[in-house]
Amino acid sequence: MTTGILKGGIRHDEMRRSNRSLVIGAVRRAGKLSRTEIAGLTGLSQSTISAIAADLISEGIMLETEHASSTATTRRGRPQVALTLNPEAARAVCLYLSYNQLLAAIVDYSGATIRSTSQTLDTLALGREELIDAVMGAVRNITDGQGQFMRIVFAFQGVTDARANEVLWSPIVSHSNIPFGSLLEDAFSVPVSVQNDCNLIATALHWKNPERYGKNFLAVLLSHGIGMGLMLNGRIFTGIRSSGGEFGHMIHKPDGSLCRCGRRGCIEAYAGSYAIQRRAQDENLHAPLADTHGADLQSLLATARASEGPARLAFREAGQAIGFGLGSLFSLIDPAPVALIGHGTAAFDILEPEIRTALAQTAAGDIASELAFEVWPDEVPLIQEGSAMSALISVDQDVFGPGLRILGAEPEVVA
Amino acid sequence: MTTGILKGGIRHDEMRRSNRSLVIGAVRRAGKLSRTEIAGLTGLSQSTISAIAADLISEGIMLETEHASSTATTRRGRPQVALTLNPEAARAVCLYLSYNQLLAAIVDYSGATIRSTSQTLDTLALGREELIDAVMGAVRNITDGQGQFMRIVFAFQGVTDARANEVLWSPIVSHSNIPFGSLLEDAFSVPVSVQNDCNLIATALHWKNPERYGKNFLAVLLSHGIGMGLMLNGRIFTGIRSSGGEFGHMIHKPDGSLCRCGRRGCIEAYAGSYAIQRRAQDENLHAPLADTHGADLQSLLATARASEGPARLAFREAGQAIGFGLGSLFSLIDPAPVALIGHGTAAFDILEPEIRTALAQTAAGDIASELAFEVWPDEVPLIQEGSAMSALISVDQDVFGPGLRILGAEPEVVA
DNA sequence: TTTATTTTTTCGGAGCTCGAAAAATATAGC
DNA sequence: GCTATATTTTTCGAGCTCCGAAAAAATAAA
């Protein structure tokens, strides 16, 4: 139900704008598409597609590829000409700051990675200015001599604001409210979006496997902390003020274990890998916050698998927290496909039965049995792919859709 | 971020369709509007509005009202002519089935109630067929001799499916999966939508007070059970399969109190009025399910206000459950304006401090202090208004927006 | 080489919006 | 009462964009 916020009469140019975006989106999704196929997919007429394609080609946004052998073997009749996005049409910079690591990449308009860099840095120890300098330096470094670029996407473990401009809070740095968006925009004169890593994971899943991850699904990152990306109605769900979806900080047990965020009883305080380790060692009151990235958890997991004991109990309680949390979430939005991502999924064999047992005790219980989890151990490639798609879709819709011409992306005129 | 589900090229007729809807929506929102004002609000040109208004008037959807004294006292120049929706253009039937009561109303296209009926019935005791017959009878009864109508909205305390067709489960009847939508559609040959009562409350708040209840807010019904309606991005939020938003059945305490739904630890099992009463009397294991509609709760509340004791404790625990629940919810969607509705709000003086204390311990704690609750003791008028608006907006957009002509709504030709 | 088949482009027609000018309708001043 | 001024609404021609049908293009099959 639309509810009467006005402004927004459709004019003539809007129509073209929208249809151009539709065509670009269809080609991005499929990779290669003939005019006839585009007409079929969009419902627009052949003649309209012909006109729009001619424009896009003359603007250097799309390319005609030699005889597309798209449809099986050669058939009678004039062969279809495949259209693709012109890789040279635009470039974007993708940044990903995670615990002690800063990744950067340049992608072309087709999504291919042109160049990438990686550097380690002590994220928690760094001062505010040092942190900003490191990020700025990474962009300067990777773009040096690489020509113009049209977008920066800054992926971040933490809470960003809803306008995708500022980092509000993050577990991996010691500072809050850092306006990376404005800083980067001022420095590089390019639109920047600051995005929560889990939201980008969801974006990536949607592009990798649209059958499973269509208009509604859930991606849960099981890592040092617990994160979530949520797709609802075909859109990444963000909160009203922040990037939202702080699944890890829903309350599992009022007044329960101490969480990294300073509060008590959050899901993360049971299911984050630091919490599992803490629970396995002594009792569960105070958080040591040792950085348990990788190895330690592996040995703990081996112990847990070997026999009953505190280690296995710790993983079980983690599974319970996740299960009840999903149950509460599903009370609001119903079960949907769920993906579990990150190194915490190594313990999936122990977690899953506990998750299902807990879920069965919640309002989602009836349909929980239908629910299939998919596991992706490594989140980094997903975040990188999500960043690239996020940047490029933004170019598709905001720049090439409207048909503006942008500095530094001078299109070749393909007579 | 739009994500590439195709189909949906904009054609020429779509443009008109969309702009017609926009005009109708503007007039519905404002009640009375001159062509000039519509042009200003929609951003469309005067000439376009003139053309669209002429169409709508000739189709009998809008009316020219005598010299609208909309703008203060008379000014120089040709006076504005106010346009209003023609009350005769359409009618809709609104039904509301709640505990032991079935309300029906006919509203005209301006939203005015033409006729209304009320009947009591023993909802829990009624057989499946008796229940269906009662609903059918109510529609037949109220529409008898009243001419054609274009929509039925069936408001319901309970879970409906996402297509707004079926009642999946309800606490007030003994049967589940009743396809009221199809049954009514077959019987009356009119589109029917079956809606959760809390979603309609949210719709009503949005129309009554768009400043406060704009694109994002939350309505929580504190009654025998606990319900929720959620507006996100200007749309009523529904789950993927069901009407969704079952706030009352998020888990407050794993393995906690028995809930009316058969599970344990739901928020409702602490905050529903049956739960409060149960908690005040003995211990909290089994639910008596006495129908505590009204009076009993009043005396309990008096006891609670008078002195410390089990009664006050029961209300306090209810507040805690609500507070932690809101905290979890706000972890996902951030604080937004909240309205509390229903007879449970009579205890607001006791509940509020507990809600705020609990909230402060959750991720929403930082901004919880900014949060203002608004209290509406009586839900029925809101549900009725919400039903009417829901039905009429559907006519606006699906029938009159496209400009089709519908049986039984023969427009007068206003030369 | 001719015919059949399929894709793509071209062209005329129709619908919608827009801006500017004209028409309509009131008040204000003399 | 008449004219000037102000404001709203309608009218009219121009400009986009889309569509359908026909033409053109490009290939396989006969």
PDB file of C-alpha atoms in Angstrom, chain A residues 92-232:
ATOM      1  CA  ALA A  92      34.917   2.009  -9.269  1.00  0.00           C
ATOM      2  CA  VAL A  93      37.047   1.643  -6.173  1.00  0.00           C
ATOM      3  CA  CYS A  94      36.080  -0.927  -3.552  1.00  0.00           C
ATOM      4  CA  LEU A  95      37.499  -0.726  -0.054  1.00  0.00           C
ATOM      5  CA  TYR A  96      37.067  -3.224   2.716  1.00  0.00           C
ATOM      6  CA  LEU A  97      38.303  -2.528   6.202  1.00  0.00           C
ATOM      7  CA  SER A  98      38.183  -5.493   8.528  1.00  0.00           C
ATOM      8  CA  TYR A  99      40.087  -6.494  11.616  1.00  0.00           C
ATOM      9  CA  ASN A 100      43.751  -5.568  11.026  1.00  0.00           C
ATOM     10  CA  GLN A 101      43.320  -5.561   7.276  1.00  0.00           C
ATOM     11  CA  LEU A 102      42.529  -3.066   4.569  1.00  0.00           C
ATOM     12  CA  LEU A 103      41.717  -4.343   1.094  1.00  0.00           C
ATOM     13  CA  ALA A 104      41.311  -2.170  -1.962  1.00  0.00           C
ATOM     14  CA  ALA A 105      40.356  -2.982  -5.520  1.00  0.00           C
ATOM     15  CA  ILE A 106      39.505  -1.301  -8.779  1.00  0.00           C
ATOM     16  CA  VAL A 107      36.768  -2.910 -10.831  1.00  0.00           C
ATOM     17  CA  ASP A 108      35.716  -2.095 -14.358  1.00  0.00           C
ATOM     18  CA  TYR A 109      32.161  -1.615 -15.557  1.00  0.00           C
ATOM     19  CA  SER A 110      31.777  -5.303 -16.289  1.00  0.00           C
ATOM     20  CA  GLY A 111      32.740  -6.135 -12.705  1.00  0.00           C
ATOM     21  CA  ALA A 112      36.197  -7.502 -13.457  1.00  0.00           C
ATOM     22  CA  THR A 113      38.920  -6.652 -10.969  1.00  0.00           C
ATOM     23  CA  ILE A 114      41.598  -4.526 -12.598  1.00  0.00           C
ATOM     24  CA  ARG A 115      43.923  -4.197  -9.681  1.00  0.00           C
ATOM     25  CA  SER A 116      43.863  -5.012  -5.981  1.00  0.00           C
ATOM     26  CA  THR A 117      45.949  -4.281  -2.935  1.00  0.00           C
ATOM     27  CA  SER A 118      46.031  -5.513   0.618  1.00  0.00           C
ATOM     28  CA  GLN A 119      47.703  -4.112   3.692  1.00  0.00           C
ATOM     29  CA  THR A 120      47.773  -5.063   7.320  1.00  0.00           C
ATOM     30  CA  LEU A 121      47.383  -2.493  10.039  1.00  0.00           C
ATOM     31  CA  ASP A 122      46.572  -2.522  13.722  1.00  0.00           C
ATOM     32  CA  THR A 123      43.028  -1.304  13.449  1.00  0.00           C
ATOM     33  CA  LEU A 124      42.272  -1.179  17.163  1.00  0.00           C
ATOM     34  CA  ALA A 125      45.461   0.673  18.041  1.00  0.00           C
ATOM     35  CA  LEU A 126      45.316   3.239  15.275  1.00  0.00           C
ATOM     36  CA  GLY A 127      44.421   6.821  16.111  1.00  0.00           C
ATOM     37  CA  ARG A 128      41.522   8.491  14.417  1.00  0.00           C
ATOM     38  CA  GLU A 129      43.666  10.484  12.004  1.00  0.00           C
ATOM     39  CA  GLU A 130      45.990   7.586  11.275  1.00  0.00           C
ATOM     40  CA  LEU A 131      43.013   5.474  10.372  1.00  0.00           C
ATOM     41  CA  ILE A 132      41.648   8.091   8.048  1.00  0.00           C
ATOM     42  CA  ASP A 133      45.067   8.568   6.500  1.00  0.00           C
ATOM     43  CA  ALA A 134      45.427   4.853   5.919  1.00  0.00           C
ATOM     44  CA  VAL A 135      42.141   4.732   4.054  1.00  0.00           C
ATOM     45  CA  MET A 136      42.893   7.832   2.021  1.00  0.00           C
ATOM     46  CA  GLY A 137      46.343   6.482   1.228  1.00  0.00           C
ATOM     47  CA  ALA A 138      44.937   3.184   0.042  1.00  0.00           C
ATOM     48  CA  VAL A 139      42.665   4.961  -2.419  1.00  0.00           C
ATOM     49  CA  ARG A 140      45.450   7.256  -3.646  1.00  0.00           C
ATOM     50  CA  ASN A 141      47.753   4.313  -3.987  1.00  0.00           C
ATOM     51  CA  ILE A 142      45.481   2.045  -5.933  1.00  0.00           C
ATOM     52  CA  THR A 143      44.131   4.709  -8.235  1.00  0.00           C
ATOM     53  CA  ASP A 144      47.529   6.170  -9.026  1.00  0.00           C
ATOM     54  CA  GLY A 145      47.918   6.264 -12.774  1.00  0.00           C
ATOM     55  CA  GLN A 146      44.696   4.362 -13.321  1.00  0.00           C
ATOM     56  CA  GLY A 147      42.616   7.201 -14.680  1.00  0.00           C
ATOM     57  CA  GLN A 148      39.229   8.328 -13.526  1.00  0.00           C
ATOM     58  CA  PHE A 149      36.780   6.377 -11.411  1.00  0.00           C
ATOM     59  CA  MET A 150      33.145   7.046 -10.673  1.00  0.00           C
ATOM     60  CA  ARG A 151      32.354   5.550  -7.308  1.00  0.00           C
ATOM     61  CA  ILE A 152      33.908   4.485  -4.048  1.00  0.00           C
ATOM     62  CA  VAL A 153      32.271   1.812  -1.942  1.00  0.00           C
ATOM     63  CA  PHE A 154      33.666   1.474   1.533  1.00  0.00           C
ATOM     64  CA  ALA A 155      32.767  -1.830   3.159  1.00  0.00           C
ATOM     65  CA  PHE A 156      33.027  -1.921   6.866  1.00  0.00           C
ATOM     66  CA  GLN A 157      32.496  -4.240   9.779  1.00  0.00           C
ATOM     67  CA  GLY A 158      30.243  -2.126  11.897  1.00  0.00           C
ATOM     68  CA  VAL A 159      27.275   0.152  12.011  1.00  0.00           C
ATOM     69  CA  THR A 160      26.965   2.810   9.353  1.00  0.00           C
ATOM     70  CA  ASP A 161      24.335   5.470   9.061  1.00  0.00           C
ATOM     71  CA  ALA A 162      21.315   5.081   6.849  1.00  0.00           C
ATOM     72  CA  ARG A 163      22.581   7.554   4.249  1.00  0.00           C
ATOM     73  CA  ALA A 164      25.647   5.328   3.773  1.00  0.00           C
ATOM     74  CA  ASN A 165      27.966   8.138   4.637  1.00  0.00           C
ATOM     75  CA  GLU A 166      29.339   7.695   8.103  1.00  0.00           C
ATOM     76  CA  VAL A 167      30.706   4.908  10.279  1.00  0.00           C
ATOM     77  CA  LEU A 168      28.738   5.185  13.486  1.00  0.00           C
ATOM     78  CA  TRP A 169      30.350   2.456  15.502  1.00  0.00           C
ATOM     79  CA  SER A 170      32.591  -0.481  14.851  1.00  0.00           C
ATOM     80  CA  PRO A 171      34.080  -3.256  16.931  1.00  0.00           C
ATOM     81  CA  ILE A 172      37.326  -3.207  14.968  1.00  0.00           C
ATOM     82  CA  VAL A 173      38.384   0.386  15.559  1.00  0.00           C
ATOM     83  CA  SER A 174      38.581   2.467  18.702  1.00  0.00           C
ATOM     84  CA  HIS A 175      36.743   5.476  17.353  1.00  0.00           C
ATOM     85  CA  SER A 176      33.195   6.190  16.436  1.00  0.00           C
ATOM     86  CA  ASN A 177      31.272   8.551  14.202  1.00  0.00           C
ATOM     87  CA  ILE A 178      33.910   8.792  11.515  1.00  0.00           C
ATOM     88  CA  PRO A 179      32.449  10.448   8.424  1.00  0.00           C
ATOM     89  CA  PHE A 180      34.410   8.415   5.899  1.00  0.00           C
ATOM     90  CA  GLY A 181      31.827   9.229   3.296  1.00  0.00           C
ATOM     91  CA  SER A 182      32.281  12.984   3.384  1.00  0.00           C
ATOM     92  CA  LEU A 183      36.031  12.699   3.826  1.00  0.00           C
ATOM     93  CA  LEU A 184      36.459  10.525   0.761  1.00  0.00           C
ATOM     94  CA  GLU A 185      34.017  12.574  -1.256  1.00  0.00           C
ATOM     95  CA  ASP A 186      35.888  15.753  -0.450  1.00  0.00           C
ATOM     96  CA  ALA A 187      39.237  14.190  -1.257  1.00  0.00           C
ATOM     97  CA  PHE A 188      38.314  12.459  -4.490  1.00  0.00           C
ATOM     98  CA  SER A 189      35.225  14.308  -5.725  1.00  0.00           C
ATOM     99  CA  VAL A 190      33.367  11.100  -6.337  1.00  0.00           C
ATOM    100  CA  PRO A 191      30.170   9.731  -4.768  1.00  0.00           C
ATOM    101  CA  VAL A 192      30.975   7.419  -1.874  1.00  0.00           C
ATOM    102  CA  SER A 193      28.847   4.914  -0.086  1.00  0.00           C
ATOM    103  CA  VAL A 194      29.807   3.464   3.256  1.00  0.00           C
ATOM    104  CA  GLN A 195      28.246   0.079   3.676  1.00  0.00           C
ATOM    105  CA  ASN A 196      27.900  -2.525   6.320  1.00  0.00           C
ATOM    106  CA  ASP A 197      29.743  -5.683   5.275  1.00  0.00           C
ATOM    107  CA  CYS A 198      26.764  -7.961   5.829  1.00  0.00           C
ATOM    108  CA  ASN A 199      24.564  -5.911   3.583  1.00  0.00           C
ATOM    109  CA  LEU A 200      27.146  -6.343   0.850  1.00  0.00           C
ATOM    110  CA  ILE A 201      27.241 -10.074   1.476  1.00  0.00           C
ATOM    111  CA  ALA A 202      23.504 -10.142   0.897  1.00  0.00           C
ATOM    112  CA  THR A 203      23.933  -8.148  -2.302  1.00  0.00           C
ATOM    113  CA  ALA A 204      26.547 -10.615  -3.515  1.00  0.00           C
ATOM    114  CA  LEU A 205      24.414 -13.666  -2.763  1.00  0.00           C
ATOM    115  CA  HIS A 206      21.561 -12.110  -4.659  1.00  0.00           C
ATOM    116  CA  TRP A 207      23.769 -11.773  -7.732  1.00  0.00           C
ATOM    117  CA  LYS A 208      25.469 -15.122  -7.456  1.00  0.00           C
ATOM    118  CA  ASN A 209      22.345 -17.170  -6.961  1.00  0.00           C
ATOM    119  CA  PRO A 210      19.146 -15.287  -7.711  1.00  0.00           C
ATOM    120  CA  GLU A 211      17.080 -18.478  -7.692  1.00  0.00           C
ATOM    121  CA  ARG A 212      17.782 -19.159  -4.058  1.00  0.00           C
ATOM    122  CA  TYR A 213      18.503 -15.623  -2.933  1.00  0.00           C
ATOM    123  CA  GLY A 214      15.736 -13.718  -4.618  1.00  0.00           C
ATOM    124  CA  LYS A 215      13.547 -11.020  -3.156  1.00  0.00           C
ATOM    125  CA  ASN A 216      13.608 -12.224   0.432  1.00  0.00           C
ATOM    126  CA  PHE A 217      16.424 -13.830   2.333  1.00  0.00           C
ATOM    127  CA  LEU A 218      18.760 -13.556   5.233  1.00  0.00           C
ATOM    128  CA  ALA A 219      22.567 -13.697   5.475  1.00  0.00           C
ATOM    129  CA  VAL A 220      24.080 -14.207   8.910  1.00  0.00           C
ATOM    130  CA  LEU A 221      27.780 -13.660   9.446  1.00  0.00           C
ATOM    131  CA  LEU A 222      29.211 -15.877  12.158  1.00  0.00           C
ATOM    132  CA  SER A 223      32.579 -14.477  12.938  1.00  0.00           C
ATOM    133  CA  HIS A 224      34.277 -12.722  15.807  1.00  0.00           C
ATOM    134  CA  GLY A 225      30.960 -10.937  16.104  1.00  0.00           C
ATOM    135  CA  ILE A 226      27.574 -11.690  14.600  1.00  0.00           C
ATOM    136  CA  GLY A 227      26.236  -9.679  11.708  1.00  0.00           C
ATOM    137  CA  MET A 228      23.258  -9.813   9.421  1.00  0.00           C
ATOM    138  CA  GLY A 229      22.198  -8.686   5.984  1.00  0.00           C
ATOM    139  CA  LEU A 230      18.539  -8.834   5.080  1.00  0.00           C
ATOM    140  CA  MET A 231      16.881  -8.612   1.702  1.00  0.00           C
ATOM    141  CA  LEU A 232      13.192  -7.743   1.847  1.00  0.00           C
TER     142      LEU A 232
END
